[in-house]
mmCIF file of C-alpha atoms and ligand atoms in Angstrom:
data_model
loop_
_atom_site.group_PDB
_atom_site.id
_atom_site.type_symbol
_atom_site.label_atom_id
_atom_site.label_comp_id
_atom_site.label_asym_id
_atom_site.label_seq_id
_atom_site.Cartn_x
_atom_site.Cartn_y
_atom_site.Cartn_z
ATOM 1 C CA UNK H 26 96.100 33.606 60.631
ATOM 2 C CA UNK H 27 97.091 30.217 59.244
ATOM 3 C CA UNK H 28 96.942 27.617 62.729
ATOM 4 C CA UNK H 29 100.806 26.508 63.800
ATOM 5 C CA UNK H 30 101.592 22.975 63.593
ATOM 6 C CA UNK H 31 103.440 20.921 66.064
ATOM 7 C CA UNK H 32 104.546 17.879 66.712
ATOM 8 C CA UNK H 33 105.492 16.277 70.009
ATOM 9 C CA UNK H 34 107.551 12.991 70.273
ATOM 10 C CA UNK H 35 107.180 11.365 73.689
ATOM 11 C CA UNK H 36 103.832 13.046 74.340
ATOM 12 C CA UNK H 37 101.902 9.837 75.531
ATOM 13 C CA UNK H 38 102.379 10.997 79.367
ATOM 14 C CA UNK H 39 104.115 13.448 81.851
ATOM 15 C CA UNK H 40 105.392 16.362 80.716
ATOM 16 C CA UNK H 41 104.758 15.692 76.980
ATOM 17 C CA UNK H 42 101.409 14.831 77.381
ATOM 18 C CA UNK H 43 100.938 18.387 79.551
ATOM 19 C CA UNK H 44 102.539 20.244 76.935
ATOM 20 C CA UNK H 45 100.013 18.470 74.205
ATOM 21 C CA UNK H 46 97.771 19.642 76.421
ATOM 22 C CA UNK H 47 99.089 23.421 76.791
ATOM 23 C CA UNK H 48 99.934 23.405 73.142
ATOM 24 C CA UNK H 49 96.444 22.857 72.006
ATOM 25 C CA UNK H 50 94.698 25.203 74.463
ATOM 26 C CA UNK H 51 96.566 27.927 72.224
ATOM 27 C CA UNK H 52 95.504 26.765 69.142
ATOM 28 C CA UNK H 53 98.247 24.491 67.753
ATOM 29 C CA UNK H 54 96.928 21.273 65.389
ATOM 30 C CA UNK H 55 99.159 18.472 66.979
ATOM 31 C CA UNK H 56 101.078 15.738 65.891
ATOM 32 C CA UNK H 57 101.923 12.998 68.653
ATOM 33 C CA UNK H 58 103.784 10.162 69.094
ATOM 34 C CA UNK H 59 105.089 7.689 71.627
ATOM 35 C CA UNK H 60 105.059 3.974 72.034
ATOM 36 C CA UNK H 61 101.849 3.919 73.973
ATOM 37 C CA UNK H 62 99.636 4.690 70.810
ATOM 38 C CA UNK H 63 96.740 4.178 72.626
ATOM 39 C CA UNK H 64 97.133 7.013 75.235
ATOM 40 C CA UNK H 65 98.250 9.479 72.695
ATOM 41 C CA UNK H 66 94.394 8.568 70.939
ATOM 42 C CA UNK H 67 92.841 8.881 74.465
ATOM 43 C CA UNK H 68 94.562 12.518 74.623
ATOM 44 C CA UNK H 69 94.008 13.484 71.168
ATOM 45 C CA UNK H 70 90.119 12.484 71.764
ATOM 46 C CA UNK H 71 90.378 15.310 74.309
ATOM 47 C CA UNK H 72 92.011 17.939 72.830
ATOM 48 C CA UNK H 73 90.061 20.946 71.210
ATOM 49 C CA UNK H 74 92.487 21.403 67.643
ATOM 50 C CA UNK H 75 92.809 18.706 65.092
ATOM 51 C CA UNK H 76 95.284 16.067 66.416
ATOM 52 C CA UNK H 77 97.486 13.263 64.253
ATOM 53 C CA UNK H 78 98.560 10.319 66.240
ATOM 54 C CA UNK H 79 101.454 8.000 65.385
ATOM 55 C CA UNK H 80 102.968 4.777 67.333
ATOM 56 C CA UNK H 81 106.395 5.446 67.348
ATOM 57 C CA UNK H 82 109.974 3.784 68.739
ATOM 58 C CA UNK H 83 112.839 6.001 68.802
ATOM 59 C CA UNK H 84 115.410 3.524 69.300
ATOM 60 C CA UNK H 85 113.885 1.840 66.447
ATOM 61 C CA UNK H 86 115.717 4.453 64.415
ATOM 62 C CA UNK H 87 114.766 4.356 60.535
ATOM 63 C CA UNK H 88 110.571 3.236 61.219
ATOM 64 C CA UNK H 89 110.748 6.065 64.230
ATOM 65 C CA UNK H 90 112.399 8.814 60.822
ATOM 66 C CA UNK H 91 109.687 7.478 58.571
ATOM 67 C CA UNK H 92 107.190 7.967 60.855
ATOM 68 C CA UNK H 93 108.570 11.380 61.583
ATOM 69 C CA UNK H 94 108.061 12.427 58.260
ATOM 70 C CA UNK H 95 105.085 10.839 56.919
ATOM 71 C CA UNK H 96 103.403 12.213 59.915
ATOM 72 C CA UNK H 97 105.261 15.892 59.220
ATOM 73 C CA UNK H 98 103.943 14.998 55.194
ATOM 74 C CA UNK H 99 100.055 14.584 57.131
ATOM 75 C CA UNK H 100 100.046 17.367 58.950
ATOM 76 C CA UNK H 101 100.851 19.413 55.869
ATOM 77 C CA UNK H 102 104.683 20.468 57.490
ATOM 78 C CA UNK H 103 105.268 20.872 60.915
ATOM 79 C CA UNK H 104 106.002 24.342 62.494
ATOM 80 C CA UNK H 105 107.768 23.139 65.827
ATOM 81 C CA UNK H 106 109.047 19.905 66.985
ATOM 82 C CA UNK H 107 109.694 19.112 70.237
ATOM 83 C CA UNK H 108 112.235 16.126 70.905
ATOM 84 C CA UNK H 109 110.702 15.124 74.632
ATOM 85 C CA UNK H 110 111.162 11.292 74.603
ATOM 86 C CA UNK H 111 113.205 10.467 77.571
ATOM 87 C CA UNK H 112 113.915 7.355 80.548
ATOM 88 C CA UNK H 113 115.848 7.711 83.733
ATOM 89 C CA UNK H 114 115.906 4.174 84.560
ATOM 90 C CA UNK H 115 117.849 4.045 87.973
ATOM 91 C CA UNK H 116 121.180 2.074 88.002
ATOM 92 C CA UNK H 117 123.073 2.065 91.140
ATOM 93 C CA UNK H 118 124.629 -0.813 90.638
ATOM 94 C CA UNK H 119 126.412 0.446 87.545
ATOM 95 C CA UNK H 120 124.885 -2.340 84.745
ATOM 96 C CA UNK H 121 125.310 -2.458 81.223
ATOM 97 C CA UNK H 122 120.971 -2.687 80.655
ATOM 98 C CA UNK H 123 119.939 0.442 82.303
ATOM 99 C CA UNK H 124 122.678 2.229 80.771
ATOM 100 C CA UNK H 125 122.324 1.083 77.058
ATOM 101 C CA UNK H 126 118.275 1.428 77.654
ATOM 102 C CA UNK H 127 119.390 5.349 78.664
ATOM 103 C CA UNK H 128 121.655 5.646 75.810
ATOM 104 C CA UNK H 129 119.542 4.250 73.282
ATOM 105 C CA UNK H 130 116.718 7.005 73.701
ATOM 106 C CA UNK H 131 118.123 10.019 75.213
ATOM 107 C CA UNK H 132 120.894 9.825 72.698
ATOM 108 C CA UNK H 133 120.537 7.369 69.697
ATOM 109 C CA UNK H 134 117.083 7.985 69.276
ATOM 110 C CA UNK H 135 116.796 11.818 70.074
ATOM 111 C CA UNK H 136 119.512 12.541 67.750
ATOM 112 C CA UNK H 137 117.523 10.522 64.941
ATOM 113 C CA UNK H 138 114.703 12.623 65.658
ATOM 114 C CA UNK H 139 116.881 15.981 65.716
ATOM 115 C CA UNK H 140 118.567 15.256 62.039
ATOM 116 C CA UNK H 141 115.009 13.711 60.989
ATOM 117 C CA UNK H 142 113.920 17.856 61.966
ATOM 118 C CA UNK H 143 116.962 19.559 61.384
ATOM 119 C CA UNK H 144 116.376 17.923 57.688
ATOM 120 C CA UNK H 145 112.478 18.636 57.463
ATOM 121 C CA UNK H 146 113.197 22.382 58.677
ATOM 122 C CA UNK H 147 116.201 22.809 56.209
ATOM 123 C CA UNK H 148 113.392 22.117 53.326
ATOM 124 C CA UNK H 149 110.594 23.668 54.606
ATOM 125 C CA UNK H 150 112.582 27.056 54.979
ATOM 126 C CA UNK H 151 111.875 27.199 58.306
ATOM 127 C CA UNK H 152 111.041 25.755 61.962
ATOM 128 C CA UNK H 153 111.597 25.638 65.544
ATOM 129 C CA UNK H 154 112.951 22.787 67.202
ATOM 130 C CA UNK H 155 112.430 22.108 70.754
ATOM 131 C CA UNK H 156 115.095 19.817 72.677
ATOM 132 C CA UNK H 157 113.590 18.436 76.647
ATOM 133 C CA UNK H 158 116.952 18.027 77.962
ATOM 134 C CA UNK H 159 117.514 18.496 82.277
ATOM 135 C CA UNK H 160 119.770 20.452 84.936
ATOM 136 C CA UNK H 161 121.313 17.058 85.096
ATOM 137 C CA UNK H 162 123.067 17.842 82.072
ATOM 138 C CA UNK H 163 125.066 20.213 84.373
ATOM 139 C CA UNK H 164 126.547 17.729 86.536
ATOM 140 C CA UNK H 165 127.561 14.074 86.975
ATOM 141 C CA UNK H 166 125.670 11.531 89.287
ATOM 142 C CA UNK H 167 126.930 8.306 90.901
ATOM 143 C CA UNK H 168 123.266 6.564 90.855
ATOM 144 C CA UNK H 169 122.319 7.508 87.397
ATOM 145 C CA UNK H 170 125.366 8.312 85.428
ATOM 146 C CA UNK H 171 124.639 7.582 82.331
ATOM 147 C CA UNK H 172 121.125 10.022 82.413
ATOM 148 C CA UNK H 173 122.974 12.645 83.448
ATOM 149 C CA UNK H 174 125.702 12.215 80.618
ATOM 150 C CA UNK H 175 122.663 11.281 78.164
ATOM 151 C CA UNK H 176 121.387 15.194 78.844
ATOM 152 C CA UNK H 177 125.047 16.946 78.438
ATOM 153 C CA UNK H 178 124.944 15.463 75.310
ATOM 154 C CA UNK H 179 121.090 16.618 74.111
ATOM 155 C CA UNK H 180 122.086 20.375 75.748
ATOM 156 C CA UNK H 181 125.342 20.283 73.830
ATOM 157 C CA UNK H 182 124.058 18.920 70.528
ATOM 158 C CA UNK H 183 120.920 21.443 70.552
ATOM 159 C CA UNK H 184 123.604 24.330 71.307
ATOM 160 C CA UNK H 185 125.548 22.705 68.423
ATOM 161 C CA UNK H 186 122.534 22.954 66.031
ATOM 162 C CA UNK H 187 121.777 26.966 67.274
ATOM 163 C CA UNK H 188 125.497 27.403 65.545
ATOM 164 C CA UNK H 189 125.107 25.498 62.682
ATOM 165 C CA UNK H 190 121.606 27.409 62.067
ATOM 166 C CA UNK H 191 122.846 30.822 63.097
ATOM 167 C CA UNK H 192 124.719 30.562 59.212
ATOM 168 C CA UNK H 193 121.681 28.449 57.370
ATOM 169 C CA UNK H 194 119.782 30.092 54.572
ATOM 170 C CA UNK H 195 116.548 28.388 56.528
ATOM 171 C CA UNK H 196 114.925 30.415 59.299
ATOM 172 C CA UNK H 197 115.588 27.572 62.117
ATOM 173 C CA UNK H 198 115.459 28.255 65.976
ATOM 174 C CA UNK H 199 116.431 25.625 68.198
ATOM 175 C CA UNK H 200 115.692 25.835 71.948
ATOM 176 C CA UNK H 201 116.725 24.033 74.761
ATOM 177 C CA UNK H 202 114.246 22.662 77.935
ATOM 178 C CA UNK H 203 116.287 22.448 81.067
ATOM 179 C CA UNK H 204 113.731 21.262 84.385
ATOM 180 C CA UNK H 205 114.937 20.340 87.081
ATOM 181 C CA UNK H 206 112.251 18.122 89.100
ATOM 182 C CA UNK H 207 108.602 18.000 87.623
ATOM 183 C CA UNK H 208 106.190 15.608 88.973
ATOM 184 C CA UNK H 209 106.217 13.010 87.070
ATOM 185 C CA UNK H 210 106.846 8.848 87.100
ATOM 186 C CA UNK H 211 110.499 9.961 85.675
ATOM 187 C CA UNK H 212 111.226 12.981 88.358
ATOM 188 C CA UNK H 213 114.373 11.215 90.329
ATOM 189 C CA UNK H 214 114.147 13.858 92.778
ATOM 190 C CA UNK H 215 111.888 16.213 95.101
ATOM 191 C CA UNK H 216 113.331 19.711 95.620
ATOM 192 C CA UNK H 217 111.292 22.708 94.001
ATOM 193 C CA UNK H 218 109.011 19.966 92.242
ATOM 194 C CA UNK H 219 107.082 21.986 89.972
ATOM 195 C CA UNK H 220 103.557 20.607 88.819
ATOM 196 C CA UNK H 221 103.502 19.180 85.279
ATOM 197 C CA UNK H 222 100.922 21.452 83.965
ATOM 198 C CA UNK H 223 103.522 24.524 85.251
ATOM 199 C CA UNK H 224 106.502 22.807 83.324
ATOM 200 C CA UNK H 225 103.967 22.865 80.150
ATOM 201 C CA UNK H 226 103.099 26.404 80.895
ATOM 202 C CA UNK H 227 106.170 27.699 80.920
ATOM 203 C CA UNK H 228 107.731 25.696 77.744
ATOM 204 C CA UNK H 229 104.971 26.895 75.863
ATOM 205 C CA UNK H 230 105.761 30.461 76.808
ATOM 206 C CA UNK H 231 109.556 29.446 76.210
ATOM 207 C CA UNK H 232 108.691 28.358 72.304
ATOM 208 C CA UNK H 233 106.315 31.276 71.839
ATOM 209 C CA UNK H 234 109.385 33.998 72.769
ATOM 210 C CA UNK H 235 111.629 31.591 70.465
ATOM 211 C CA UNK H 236 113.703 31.015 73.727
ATOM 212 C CA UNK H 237 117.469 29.585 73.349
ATOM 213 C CA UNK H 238 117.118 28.313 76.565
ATOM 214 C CA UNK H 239 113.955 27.784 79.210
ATOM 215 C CA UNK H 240 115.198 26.254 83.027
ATOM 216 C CA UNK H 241 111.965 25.219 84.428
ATOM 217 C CA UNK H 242 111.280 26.593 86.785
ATOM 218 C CA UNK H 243 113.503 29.642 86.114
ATOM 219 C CA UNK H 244 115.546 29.679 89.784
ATOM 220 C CA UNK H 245 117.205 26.392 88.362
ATOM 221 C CA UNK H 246 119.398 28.851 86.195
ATOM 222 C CA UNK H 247 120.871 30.315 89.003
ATOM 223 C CA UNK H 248 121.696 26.651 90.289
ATOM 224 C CA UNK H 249 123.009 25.393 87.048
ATOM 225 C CA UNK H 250 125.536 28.362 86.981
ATOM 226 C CA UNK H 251 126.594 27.700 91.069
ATOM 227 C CA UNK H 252 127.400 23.961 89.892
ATOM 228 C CA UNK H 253 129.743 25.094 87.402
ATOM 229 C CA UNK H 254 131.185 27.424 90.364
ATOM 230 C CA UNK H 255 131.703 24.678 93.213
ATOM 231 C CA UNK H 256 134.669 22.983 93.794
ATOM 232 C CA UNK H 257 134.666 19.167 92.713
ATOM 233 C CA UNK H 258 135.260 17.868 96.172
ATOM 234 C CA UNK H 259 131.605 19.977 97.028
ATOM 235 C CA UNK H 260 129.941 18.915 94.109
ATOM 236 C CA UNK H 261 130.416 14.937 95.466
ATOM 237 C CA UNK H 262 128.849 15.613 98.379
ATOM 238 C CA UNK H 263 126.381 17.210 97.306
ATOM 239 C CA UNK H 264 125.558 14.345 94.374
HETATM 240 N N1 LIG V 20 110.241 14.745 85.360
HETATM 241 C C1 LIG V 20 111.388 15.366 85.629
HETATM 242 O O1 LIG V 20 111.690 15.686 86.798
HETATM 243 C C2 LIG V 20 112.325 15.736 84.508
HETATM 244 C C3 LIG V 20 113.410 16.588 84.812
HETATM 245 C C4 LIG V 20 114.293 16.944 83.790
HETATM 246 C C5 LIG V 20 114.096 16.466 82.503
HETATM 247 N N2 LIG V 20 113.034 15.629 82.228
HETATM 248 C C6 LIG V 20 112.898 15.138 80.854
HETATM 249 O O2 LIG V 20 111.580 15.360 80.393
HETATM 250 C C7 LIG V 20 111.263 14.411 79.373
HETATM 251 C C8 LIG V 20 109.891 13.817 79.644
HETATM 252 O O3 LIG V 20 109.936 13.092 80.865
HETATM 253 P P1 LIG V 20 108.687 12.976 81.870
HETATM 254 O O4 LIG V 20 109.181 13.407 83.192
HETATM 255 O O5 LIG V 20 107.499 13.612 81.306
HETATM 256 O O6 LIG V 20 108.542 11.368 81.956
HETATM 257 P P2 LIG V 20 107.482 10.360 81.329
HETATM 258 O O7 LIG V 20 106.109 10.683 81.805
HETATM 259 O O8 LIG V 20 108.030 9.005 81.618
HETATM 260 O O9 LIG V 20 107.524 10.664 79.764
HETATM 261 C C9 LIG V 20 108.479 10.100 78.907
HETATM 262 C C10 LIG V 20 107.930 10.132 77.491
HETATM 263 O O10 LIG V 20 108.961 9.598 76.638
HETATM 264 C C11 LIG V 20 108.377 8.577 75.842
HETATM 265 N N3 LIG V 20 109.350 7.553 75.503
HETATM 266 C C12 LIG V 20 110.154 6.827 76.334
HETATM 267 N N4 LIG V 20 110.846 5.922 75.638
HETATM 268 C C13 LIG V 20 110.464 6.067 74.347
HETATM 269 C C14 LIG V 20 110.823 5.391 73.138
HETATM 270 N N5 LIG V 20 111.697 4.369 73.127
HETATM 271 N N6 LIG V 20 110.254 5.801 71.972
HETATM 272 C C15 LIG V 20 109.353 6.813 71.971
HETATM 273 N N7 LIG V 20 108.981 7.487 73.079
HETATM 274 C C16 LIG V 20 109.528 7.100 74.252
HETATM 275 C C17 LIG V 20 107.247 8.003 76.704
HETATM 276 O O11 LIG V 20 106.274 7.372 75.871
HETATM 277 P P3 LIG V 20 106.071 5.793 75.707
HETATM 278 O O12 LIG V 20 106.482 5.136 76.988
HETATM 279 O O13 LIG V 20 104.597 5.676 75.421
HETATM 280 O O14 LIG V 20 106.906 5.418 74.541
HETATM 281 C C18 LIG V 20 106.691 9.275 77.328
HETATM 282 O O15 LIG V 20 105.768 9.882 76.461
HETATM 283 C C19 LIG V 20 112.408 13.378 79.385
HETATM 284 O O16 LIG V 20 113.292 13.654 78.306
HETATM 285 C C20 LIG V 20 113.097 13.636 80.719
HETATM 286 O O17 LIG V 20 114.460 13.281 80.695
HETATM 287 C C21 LIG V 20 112.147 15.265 83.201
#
Protein backbone atom coordinates (compact mmCIF):
# COMPACT_ATOMS: atom_id res chain seq x y z
CA UNK A 1 0.00 0.00 0.00
CA UNK A 2 1.51 3.27 -1.19
CA UNK A 3 2.37 5.40 2.50
CA UNK A 4 -0.24 8.61 2.89
CA UNK A 5 1.25 11.91 2.91
CA UNK A 6 0.45 14.75 5.16
CA UNK A 7 1.21 17.87 5.89
CA UNK A 8 0.68 19.84 9.08
CA UNK A 9 0.92 23.71 9.27
CA UNK A 10 1.40 24.92 12.85
CA UNK A 11 2.89 21.61 13.97
CA UNK A 12 6.01 23.09 15.85
CA UNK A 13 4.10 22.57 19.37
CA UNK A 14 0.77 21.71 21.19
CA UNK A 15 -1.68 20.07 19.53
CA UNK A 16 0.04 20.11 16.08
CA UNK A 17 3.07 18.84 17.23
CA UNK A 18 0.88 15.77 19.07
CA UNK A 19 -0.87 15.13 16.00
CA UNK A 20 2.75 14.97 14.03
CA UNK A 21 3.32 12.78 16.52
CA UNK A 22 0.01 10.53 16.22
CA UNK A 23 0.17 10.91 12.50
CA UNK A 24 3.47 9.25 12.14
CA UNK A 25 2.92 6.41 14.64
CA UNK A 26 0.37 5.25 11.80
CA UNK A 27 2.56 5.45 9.13
CA UNK A 28 2.05 8.86 7.47
CA UNK A 29 5.48 10.59 5.76
CA UNK A 30 5.02 14.22 7.16
CA UNK A 31 5.36 17.52 6.01
CA UNK A 32 5.68 20.32 8.82
CA UNK A 33 5.78 23.72 9.17
CA UNK A 34 5.64 26.57 11.64
CA UNK A 35 7.74 29.56 12.43
CA UNK A 36 9.84 27.77 14.97
CA UNK A 37 11.83 25.74 12.25
CA UNK A 38 13.99 24.50 14.65
CA UNK A 39 11.45 22.54 16.81
CA UNK A 40 9.70 21.12 13.86
CA UNK A 41 13.64 19.52 13.01
CA UNK A 42 13.88 18.47 16.72
CA UNK A 43 10.38 16.56 16.15
CA UNK A 44 11.02 15.34 12.79
CA UNK A 45 14.51 13.86 14.25
CA UNK A 46 12.09 11.83 16.39
CA UNK A 47 9.61 10.62 14.34
CA UNK A 48 9.75 6.99 12.84
CA UNK A 49 8.38 7.94 8.83
CA UNK A 50 10.27 10.21 6.56
CA UNK A 51 9.58 13.85 7.64
CA UNK A 52 9.97 17.33 5.39
CA UNK A 53 10.40 20.41 7.42
CA UNK A 54 9.69 23.96 6.25
CA UNK A 55 9.95 27.52 8.18
CA UNK A 56 6.88 29.01 7.45
CA UNK A 57 4.74 32.51 8.26
CA UNK A 58 1.19 32.42 7.52
CA UNK A 59 0.52 35.95 7.75
CA UNK A 60 3.33 36.31 5.45
CA UNK A 61 0.82 35.22 2.84
CA UNK A 62 2.49 34.60 -0.75
CA UNK A 63 6.27 33.05 0.87
CA UNK A 64 3.81 30.98 3.48
CA UNK A 65 1.67 29.62 -0.46
CA UNK A 66 5.07 29.02 -1.97
CA UNK A 67 6.23 27.22 0.70
CA UNK A 68 3.00 25.31 0.77
CA UNK A 69 3.53 24.06 -2.47
CA UNK A 70 7.08 23.53 -3.02
CA UNK A 71 6.92 21.53 0.09
CA UNK A 72 3.48 19.64 -1.34
CA UNK A 73 5.93 19.45 -4.91
CA UNK A 74 8.78 17.55 -2.20
CA UNK A 75 6.76 15.36 -0.72
CA UNK A 76 5.62 14.08 -4.10
CA UNK A 77 1.65 15.55 -3.39
CA UNK A 78 0.20 15.69 -0.21
CA UNK A 79 -2.75 13.38 0.81
CA UNK A 80 -4.17 15.51 3.84
CA UNK A 81 -3.54 18.91 5.05
CA UNK A 82 -4.31 20.04 8.17
CA UNK A 83 -4.70 23.98 8.63
CA UNK A 84 -3.75 24.00 12.67
CA UNK A 85 -1.87 27.36 12.95
CA UNK A 86 -3.65 29.34 15.52
CA UNK A 87 -3.05 32.37 18.61
CA UNK A 88 -5.48 33.33 21.29
CA UNK A 89 -3.64 36.24 22.46
CA UNK A 90 -5.85 37.61 25.41
CA UNK A 91 -7.31 41.17 24.98
CA UNK A 92 -9.48 42.41 27.66
CA UNK A 93 -8.91 45.63 27.16
CA UNK A 94 -10.34 45.56 23.66
CA UNK A 95 -6.90 46.81 21.53
CA UNK A 96 -6.38 47.03 18.03
CA UNK A 97 -2.73 44.63 18.36
CA UNK A 98 -4.12 41.56 19.84
CA UNK A 99 -6.96 41.69 17.62
CA UNK A 100 -5.19 42.27 14.19
CA UNK A 101 -2.36 39.62 15.54
CA UNK A 102 -5.74 37.16 15.89
CA UNK A 103 -7.05 38.16 12.63
CA UNK A 104 -4.02 37.95 10.73
CA UNK A 105 -3.51 34.07 11.42
CA UNK A 106 -6.70 32.53 12.29
CA UNK A 107 -8.20 34.23 9.31
CA UNK A 108 -5.82 35.90 6.72
CA UNK A 109 -3.38 33.35 6.93
CA UNK A 110 -5.57 30.12 7.36
CA UNK A 111 -7.60 31.06 4.48
CA UNK A 112 -4.24 31.41 2.35
CA UNK A 113 -3.42 28.08 3.39
CA UNK A 114 -7.10 26.66 2.66
CA UNK A 115 -7.17 28.12 -1.18
CA UNK A 116 -3.26 27.22 -1.33
CA UNK A 117 -5.04 23.27 -0.60
CA UNK A 118 -8.28 23.68 -1.95
CA UNK A 119 -6.05 24.53 -5.26
CA UNK A 120 -3.37 21.64 -4.78
CA UNK A 121 -6.38 19.09 -4.13
CA UNK A 122 -8.43 20.43 -7.18
CA UNK A 123 -5.19 19.23 -9.36
CA UNK A 124 -4.19 16.37 -7.72
CA UNK A 125 -7.80 14.83 -8.10
CA UNK A 126 -8.07 14.41 -4.74
CA UNK A 127 -7.39 15.21 -0.86
CA UNK A 128 -8.56 15.75 2.53
CA UNK A 129 -8.32 18.91 4.18
CA UNK A 130 -8.31 19.27 7.82
CA UNK A 131 -9.49 22.75 9.40
CA UNK A 132 -8.39 23.11 13.71
CA UNK A 133 -11.07 25.48 14.37
CA UNK A 134 -12.74 25.58 18.41
CA UNK A 135 -16.24 25.43 20.34
CA UNK A 136 -15.50 29.08 20.55
CA UNK A 137 -16.65 29.38 17.17
CA UNK A 138 -20.11 28.73 18.77
CA UNK A 139 -20.30 31.68 20.84
CA UNK A 140 -19.06 35.24 21.45
CA UNK A 141 -16.62 36.25 24.34
CA UNK A 142 -16.08 39.65 26.00
CA UNK A 143 -12.19 38.88 26.87
CA UNK A 144 -11.23 37.45 23.59
CA UNK A 145 -13.64 38.53 20.98
CA UNK A 146 -11.96 38.59 18.19
CA UNK A 147 -10.65 34.54 18.71
CA UNK A 148 -13.86 33.56 19.08
CA UNK A 149 -15.11 35.42 15.82
CA UNK A 150 -11.64 34.29 14.13
CA UNK A 151 -13.08 30.41 14.64
CA UNK A 152 -16.87 31.15 13.33
CA UNK A 153 -15.23 32.18 10.46
CA UNK A 154 -12.62 28.93 9.94
CA UNK A 155 -15.96 26.54 10.94
CA UNK A 156 -18.02 28.48 8.43
CA UNK A 157 -15.49 28.70 5.61
CA UNK A 158 -14.51 24.82 6.00
CA UNK A 159 -18.46 24.10 5.90
CA UNK A 160 -18.39 26.46 2.87
CA UNK A 161 -15.65 24.40 1.11
CA UNK A 162 -17.67 20.76 2.05
CA UNK A 163 -20.45 22.55 -0.42
CA UNK A 164 -18.40 23.76 -2.93
CA UNK A 165 -16.64 20.12 -3.03
CA UNK A 166 -19.83 18.14 -2.63
CA UNK A 167 -20.27 19.33 -6.77
CA UNK A 168 -16.26 19.17 -7.73
CA UNK A 169 -15.11 16.63 -10.25
CA UNK A 170 -12.02 16.16 -7.52
CA UNK A 171 -12.55 13.66 -4.71
CA UNK A 172 -12.04 16.44 -1.80
CA UNK A 173 -13.20 15.94 1.91
CA UNK A 174 -12.92 18.71 4.16
CA UNK A 175 -13.30 18.23 7.94
CA UNK A 176 -13.68 20.39 10.66
CA UNK A 177 -11.65 20.14 14.39
CA UNK A 178 -13.82 21.63 17.06
CA UNK A 179 -11.87 21.18 20.93
CA UNK A 180 -12.87 22.73 23.41
CA UNK A 181 -9.93 23.00 26.14
CA UNK A 182 -6.68 20.89 25.44
CA UNK A 183 -3.70 21.44 27.49
CA UNK A 184 -1.78 23.48 25.90
CA UNK A 185 0.15 27.21 26.24
CA UNK A 186 -3.04 28.42 24.01
CA UNK A 187 -5.97 26.51 26.16
CA UNK A 188 -7.83 29.86 27.64
CA UNK A 189 -9.74 27.68 29.80
CA UNK A 190 -9.87 24.53 32.26
CA UNK A 191 -13.15 22.58 32.12
CA UNK A 192 -12.94 18.90 30.63
CA UNK A 193 -9.17 19.71 29.66
CA UNK A 194 -8.34 16.86 27.62
CA UNK A 195 -4.52 15.85 27.34
CA UNK A 196 -2.86 16.84 24.05
CA UNK A 197 -1.87 13.44 23.05
CA UNK A 198 -5.98 12.55 23.46
CA UNK A 199 -6.88 15.63 21.17
CA UNK A 200 -4.23 13.97 18.58
CA UNK A 201 -5.78 10.63 19.10
CA UNK A 202 -8.94 11.41 18.38
CA UNK A 203 -8.28 13.84 15.19
CA UNK A 204 -6.41 11.17 13.78
CA UNK A 205 -9.32 8.80 14.17
CA UNK A 206 -11.56 11.84 12.93
CA UNK A 207 -9.38 12.07 9.42
CA UNK A 208 -9.12 8.30 9.13
CA UNK A 209 -13.31 7.95 9.14
CA UNK A 210 -13.15 11.14 6.70
CA UNK A 211 -15.16 12.94 9.52
CA UNK A 212 -17.18 16.31 8.56
CA UNK A 213 -16.88 17.24 11.89
CA UNK A 214 -14.69 15.88 15.16
CA UNK A 215 -15.62 17.98 18.79
CA UNK A 216 -12.80 16.95 20.90
CA UNK A 217 -13.59 15.52 23.19
CA UNK A 218 -16.96 14.36 21.78
CA UNK A 219 -19.39 15.66 24.94
CA UNK A 220 -18.46 19.24 23.57
CA UNK A 221 -21.12 18.48 20.76
CA UNK A 222 -23.75 18.27 23.05
CA UNK A 223 -22.55 21.75 24.53
CA UNK A 224 -22.12 23.43 21.24
CA UNK A 225 -25.81 22.53 20.36
CA UNK A 226 -27.16 23.83 24.20
CA UNK A 227 -25.35 27.28 23.29
CA UNK A 228 -27.28 27.67 20.27
CA UNK A 229 -30.43 26.74 22.63
CA UNK A 230 -29.87 29.36 25.59
CA UNK A 231 -31.33 32.50 25.74
CA UNK A 232 -28.86 35.53 25.09
CA UNK A 233 -29.34 37.05 28.48
CA UNK A 234 -27.90 33.22 29.82
CA UNK A 235 -25.33 32.99 27.42
CA UNK A 236 -23.68 36.52 29.06
CA UNK A 237 -23.50 35.15 32.14
CA UNK A 238 -22.27 32.37 31.42
CA UNK A 239 -19.30 34.09 29.03
N1 LIG B 1 -5.56 24.40 23.25
C1 LIG B 1 -6.88 24.59 23.22
O1 LIG B 1 -7.56 24.55 24.27
C2 LIG B 1 -7.57 24.81 21.91
C3 LIG B 1 -8.99 24.77 21.90
C4 LIG B 1 -9.66 24.97 20.69
C5 LIG B 1 -8.94 25.20 19.52
N2 LIG B 1 -7.56 25.24 19.55
C6 LIG B 1 -6.86 25.50 18.29
O2 LIG B 1 -5.86 24.53 18.08
C7 LIG B 1 -4.83 25.07 17.25
C8 LIG B 1 -3.47 24.75 17.85
O3 LIG B 1 -3.36 25.40 19.11
P1 LIG B 1 -2.54 24.79 20.35
O4 LIG B 1 -3.47 24.78 21.49
O5 LIG B 1 -1.85 23.56 19.97
O6 LIG B 1 -1.50 26.00 20.63
P2 LIG B 1 0.05 26.17 20.34
O7 LIG B 1 0.83 25.11 21.04
O8 LIG B 1 0.35 27.59 20.65
O9 LIG B 1 0.19 25.89 18.77
C9 LIG B 1 -0.04 26.88 17.81
C10 LIG B 1 0.69 26.49 16.53
O10 LIG B 1 0.38 27.50 15.55
C11 LIG B 1 1.61 27.95 15.00
N3 LIG B 1 1.52 29.33 14.58
C12 LIG B 1 1.13 30.42 15.31
N4 LIG B 1 1.28 31.54 14.59
C13 LIG B 1 1.78 31.15 13.39
C14 LIG B 1 2.16 31.87 12.21
N5 LIG B 1 2.08 33.21 12.13
N6 LIG B 1 2.63 31.16 11.15
C15 LIG B 1 2.74 29.81 11.22
N7 LIG B 1 2.39 29.09 12.30
C16 LIG B 1 1.93 29.76 13.38
C17 LIG B 1 2.64 27.77 16.12
O11 LIG B 1 3.95 27.67 15.57
P3 LIG B 1 5.07 28.82 15.62
O12 LIG B 1 4.84 29.64 16.85
O13 LIG B 1 6.35 28.03 15.65
O14 LIG B 1 4.89 29.58 14.36
C18 LIG B 1 2.19 26.44 16.71
O15 LIG B 1 2.75 25.37 15.98
C19 LIG B 1 -5.12 26.58 17.14
O16 LIG B 1 -5.74 26.85 15.89
C20 LIG B 1 -6.11 26.83 18.28
O17 LIG B 1 -6.96 27.92 18.02
C21 LIG B 1 -6.87 25.04 20.72
Amino acid sequence: MTEQTAVIVGASSGIGEALARELADRGYALGLTARREERLRAIADELPTETHVAGMDVTETAAARETFHALAADMGGADVVVLNAGVAPDNRDLDWGPARDTIDVNVRGFTALATAAAAHFAAQGSGHLVGVSSVAAHVGNPVVPAYHGSKAYVSNYLEGLRYRFADHPADVTVTTIEPGYVDTDLATGELWLVPVETAAEQIADGIAAERRHVYVSKRWRLIAWALKALPDAALRRLT
